[in-house]
C-alpha positions as MATLAB code, in Angstrom:
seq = 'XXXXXXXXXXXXXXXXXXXXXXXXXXXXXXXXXXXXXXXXXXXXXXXXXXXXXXXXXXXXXXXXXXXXXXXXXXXXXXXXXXXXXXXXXXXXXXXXXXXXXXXXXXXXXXXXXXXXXXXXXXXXXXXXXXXXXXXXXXXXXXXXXXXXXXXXXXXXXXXXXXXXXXXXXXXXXXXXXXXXXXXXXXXXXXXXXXXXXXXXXXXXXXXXXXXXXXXXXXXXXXXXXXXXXXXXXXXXXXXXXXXXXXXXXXXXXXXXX';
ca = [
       7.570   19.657   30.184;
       7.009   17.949   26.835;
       6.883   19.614   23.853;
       3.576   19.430   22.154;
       4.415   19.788   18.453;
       6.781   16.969   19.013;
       5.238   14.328   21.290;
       3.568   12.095   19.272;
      -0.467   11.373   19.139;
      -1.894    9.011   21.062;
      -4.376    6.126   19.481;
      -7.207    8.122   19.903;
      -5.630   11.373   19.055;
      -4.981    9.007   15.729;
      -8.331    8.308   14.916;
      -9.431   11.421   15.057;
      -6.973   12.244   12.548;
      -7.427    9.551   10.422;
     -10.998   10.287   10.277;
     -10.467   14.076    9.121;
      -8.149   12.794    6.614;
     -10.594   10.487    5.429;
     -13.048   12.928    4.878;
     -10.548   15.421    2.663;
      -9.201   12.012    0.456;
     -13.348   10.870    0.055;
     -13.913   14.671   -0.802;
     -10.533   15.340   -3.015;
     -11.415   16.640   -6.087;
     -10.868   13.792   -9.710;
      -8.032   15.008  -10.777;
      -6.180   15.884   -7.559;
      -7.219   12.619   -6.317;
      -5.655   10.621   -9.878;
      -2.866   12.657  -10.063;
      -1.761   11.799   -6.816;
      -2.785    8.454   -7.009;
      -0.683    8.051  -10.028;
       2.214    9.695   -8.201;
       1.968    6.300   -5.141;
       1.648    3.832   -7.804;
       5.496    5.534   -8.686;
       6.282    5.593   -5.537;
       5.731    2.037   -5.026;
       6.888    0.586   -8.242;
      10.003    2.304   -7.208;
      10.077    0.875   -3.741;
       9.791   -2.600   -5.396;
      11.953   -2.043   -7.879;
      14.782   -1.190   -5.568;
      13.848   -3.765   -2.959;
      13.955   -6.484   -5.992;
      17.367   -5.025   -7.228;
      18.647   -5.445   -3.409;
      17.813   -8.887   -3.084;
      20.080   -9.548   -6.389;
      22.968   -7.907   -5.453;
      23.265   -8.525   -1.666;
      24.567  -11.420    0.329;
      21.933  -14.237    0.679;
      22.204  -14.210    3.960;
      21.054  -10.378    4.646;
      19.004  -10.128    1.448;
      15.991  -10.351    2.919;
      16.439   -8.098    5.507;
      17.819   -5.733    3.071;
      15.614   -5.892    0.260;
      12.873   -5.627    3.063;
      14.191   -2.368    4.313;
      14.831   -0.812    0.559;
      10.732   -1.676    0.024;
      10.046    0.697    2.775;
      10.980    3.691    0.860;
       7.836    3.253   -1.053;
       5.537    3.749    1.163;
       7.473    6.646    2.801;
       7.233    8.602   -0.214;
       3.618    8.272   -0.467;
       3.356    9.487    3.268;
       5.892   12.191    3.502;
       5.724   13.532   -0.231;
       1.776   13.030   -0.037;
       0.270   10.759   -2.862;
      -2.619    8.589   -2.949;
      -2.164    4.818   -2.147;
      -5.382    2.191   -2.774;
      -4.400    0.027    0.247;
      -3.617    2.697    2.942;
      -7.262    4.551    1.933;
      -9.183    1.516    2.527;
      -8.703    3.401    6.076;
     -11.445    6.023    5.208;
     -13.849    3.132    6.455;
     -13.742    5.106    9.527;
     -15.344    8.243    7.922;
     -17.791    6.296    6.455;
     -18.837    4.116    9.806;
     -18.839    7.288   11.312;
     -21.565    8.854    9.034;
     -18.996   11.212    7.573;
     -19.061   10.111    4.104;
     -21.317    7.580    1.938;
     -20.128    4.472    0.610;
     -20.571    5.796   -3.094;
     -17.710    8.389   -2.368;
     -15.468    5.758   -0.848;
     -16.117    3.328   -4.092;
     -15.578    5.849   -6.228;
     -12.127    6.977   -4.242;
     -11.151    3.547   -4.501;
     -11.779    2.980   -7.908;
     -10.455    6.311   -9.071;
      -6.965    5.455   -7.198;
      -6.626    2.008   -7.913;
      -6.638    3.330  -11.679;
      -4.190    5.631  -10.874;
      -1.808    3.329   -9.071;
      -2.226    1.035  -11.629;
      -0.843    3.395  -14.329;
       2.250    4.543  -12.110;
       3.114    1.288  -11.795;
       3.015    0.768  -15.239;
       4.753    3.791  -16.422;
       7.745    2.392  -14.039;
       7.828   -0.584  -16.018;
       7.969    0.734  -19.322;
      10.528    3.219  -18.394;
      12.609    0.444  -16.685;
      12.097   -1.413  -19.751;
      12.643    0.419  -22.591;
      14.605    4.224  -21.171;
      16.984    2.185  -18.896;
      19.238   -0.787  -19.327;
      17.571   -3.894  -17.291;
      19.931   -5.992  -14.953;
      19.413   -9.885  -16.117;
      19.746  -11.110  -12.585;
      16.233   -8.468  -11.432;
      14.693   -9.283  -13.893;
      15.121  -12.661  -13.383;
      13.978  -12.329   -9.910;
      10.719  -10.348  -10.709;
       9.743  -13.244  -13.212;
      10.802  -15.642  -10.044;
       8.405  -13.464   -7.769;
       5.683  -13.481  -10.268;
       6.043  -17.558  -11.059;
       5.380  -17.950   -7.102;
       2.423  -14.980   -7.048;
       0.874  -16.672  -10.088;
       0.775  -20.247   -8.196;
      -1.488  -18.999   -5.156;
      -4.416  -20.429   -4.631;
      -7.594  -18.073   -4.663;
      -8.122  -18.583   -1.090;
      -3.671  -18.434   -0.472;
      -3.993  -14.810   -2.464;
      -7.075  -13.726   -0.532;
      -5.100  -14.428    3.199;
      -2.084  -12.972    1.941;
      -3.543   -9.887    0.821;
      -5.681   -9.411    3.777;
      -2.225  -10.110    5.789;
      -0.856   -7.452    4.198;
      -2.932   -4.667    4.260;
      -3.005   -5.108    7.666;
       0.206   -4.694    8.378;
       0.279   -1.564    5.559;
      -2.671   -0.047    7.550;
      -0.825   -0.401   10.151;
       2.235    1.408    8.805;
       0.044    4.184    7.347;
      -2.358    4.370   10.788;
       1.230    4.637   13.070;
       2.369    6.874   10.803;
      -0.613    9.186   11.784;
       0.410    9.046   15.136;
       3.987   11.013   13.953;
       4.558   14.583   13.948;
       7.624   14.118   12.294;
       9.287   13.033    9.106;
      11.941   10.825   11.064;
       9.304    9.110   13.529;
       6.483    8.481   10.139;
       9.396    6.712    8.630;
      10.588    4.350   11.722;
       6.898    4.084   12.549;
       5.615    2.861    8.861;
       8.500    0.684    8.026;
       8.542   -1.635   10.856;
       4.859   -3.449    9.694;
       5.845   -2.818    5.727;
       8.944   -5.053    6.651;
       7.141   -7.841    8.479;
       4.577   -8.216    5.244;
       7.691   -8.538    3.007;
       9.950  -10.735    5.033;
       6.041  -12.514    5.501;
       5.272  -12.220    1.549;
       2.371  -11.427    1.944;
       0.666  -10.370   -1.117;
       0.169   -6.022   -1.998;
      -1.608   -5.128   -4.889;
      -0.155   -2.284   -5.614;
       3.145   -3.967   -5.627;
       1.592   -6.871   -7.558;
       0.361   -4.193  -10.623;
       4.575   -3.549  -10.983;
       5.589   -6.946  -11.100;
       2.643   -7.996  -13.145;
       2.721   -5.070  -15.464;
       6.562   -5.859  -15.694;
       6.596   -9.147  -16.657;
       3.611   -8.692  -19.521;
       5.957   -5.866  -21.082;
       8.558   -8.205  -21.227;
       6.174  -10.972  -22.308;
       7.908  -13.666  -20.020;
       4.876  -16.002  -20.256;
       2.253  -14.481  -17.975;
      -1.025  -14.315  -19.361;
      -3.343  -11.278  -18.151;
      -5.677  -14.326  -16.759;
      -2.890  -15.588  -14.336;
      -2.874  -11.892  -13.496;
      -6.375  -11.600  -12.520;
      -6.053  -15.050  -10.709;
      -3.836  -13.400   -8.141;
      -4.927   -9.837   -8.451;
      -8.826  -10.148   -7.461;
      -7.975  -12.300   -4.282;
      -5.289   -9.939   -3.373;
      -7.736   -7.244   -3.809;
     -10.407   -8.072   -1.854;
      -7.729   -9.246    1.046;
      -6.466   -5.626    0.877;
      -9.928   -4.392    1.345;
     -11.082   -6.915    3.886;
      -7.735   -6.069    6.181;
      -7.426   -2.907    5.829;
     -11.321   -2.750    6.836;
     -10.877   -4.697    9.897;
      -7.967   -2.143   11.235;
     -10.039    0.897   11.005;
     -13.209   -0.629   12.212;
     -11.291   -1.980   15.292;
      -9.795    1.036   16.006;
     -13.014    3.062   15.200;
     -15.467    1.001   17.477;
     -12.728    0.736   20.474;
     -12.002    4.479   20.602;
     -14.928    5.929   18.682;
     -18.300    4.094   18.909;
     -17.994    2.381   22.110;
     -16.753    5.787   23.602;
     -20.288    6.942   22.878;
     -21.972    4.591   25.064;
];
């Protein structure tokens, strides 16, 4: 007989989940919500920073792989520890096509936690910049990374980011199918791999690198920021929209019927 605290959820056992969840993080109140959402933008700066210090110090050959891998512990922070990440809550689309919550409280999740990441992953930088002693050769390869981010197109940026955060959503919504620390981990970092192996573009990620290299003034202007980070953005939005509303309408609304 199989253990029922172990086994793990099945899809629609997930969205069910997903959907209560949804309703707490749209309901959360301001300062739990920022606090947390602070604590993910760490989280993430973190897993980029270790993923980009990988890559540097690693044999060409594996580096990818590697620095891949070492990304992953971002994201598992934010799910295990519990924090607030803007891409994986673009999932609470499923509360609100459900009638659980109204748009305004989604915007104003959104908005509250993209601040929020946006200052952990600044506070990372500054305290990689000026409380620890940089490494030349990451730092080189952040400015490298942000060179190539800077050179999308608007319309490159916008399918890389939607890329992305469907793969992340992906991560976060097979996570929610875990009972387990070990099986959320294995379960999240498969997709988080395939978007960096991919680079595809995360904007949380993006706020590190970008926030990084204007510290350091390497020659980004806050304009070449915006030219990457608005497309990216909105691709985060738009593909982390179209996971929950596919798995909404194909477990939830069509069920109905």
């Amino acid at each position: 007989m199989t253990n029922p605290v172990t086994t793990n959820r099945a899809p629609s056992e997930a969205l069910e989940y997903t959907y209560k969840t949804g309703v707490i993080k749209a309901n959360n109140a301001f300062k739990t919500t920022l606090i947390l959402a602070v604590l993910a933008g760490i989280y993430i700066a973190i897993g980029a920073l270790v993923s980009t210090k990988a890559s540097v110090v690693i044999a060409p050959d594996i580096a990818p792989l590697v620095s891949a891998f070492m990304f992953t512990s971002g994201l598992t922070l934010v799910l295990i520890a519990g924090a607030e990440l803007f891409t994986g809550n673009i999932l609470i689309v499923q509360a609100w096509l459900a009638d659980a919550v109204s748009g305004r409280k989604i915007i104003k999740n959104w908005a509250i936690v993209y601040v929020g990441n946006l200052i952990g992953a600044i506070l990372i930088s500054f305290i990689t910049h000026y409380m620890t002693d940089v490494d030349p050769n990451l730092a080189a390869s952040i400015y490298k990374s942000v060179e190539n981010k800077v050179s999308l197109s608007f319309i490159d940026a916008l399918g890389a980011g939607y890329m992305c955060n469907i793969l992340v959503c992906l991560g976060v919504w097979l996570s929610y199918t875990a009972r387990d620390g070990i099986s959320k981990f294995v379960l999240s970092a498969i997709p988080v791999m395939v978007f960096i192996m991919m680079k595809y573009e995360h904007s949380v990620a993006n706020m590190f690198y970008f926030s990084f290299a204007l510290i350091d003034k390497s020659g980004v202007t806050f304009s070449q920021v915006l030219h990457n980070m608005i497309p990216v953005t909105i691709g985060n939005i738009l593909g982390g929209a179209s996971v929950a509303a596919c798995y909404y309408f194909a477990y939830y609304k069509f069920k109905k019927k």
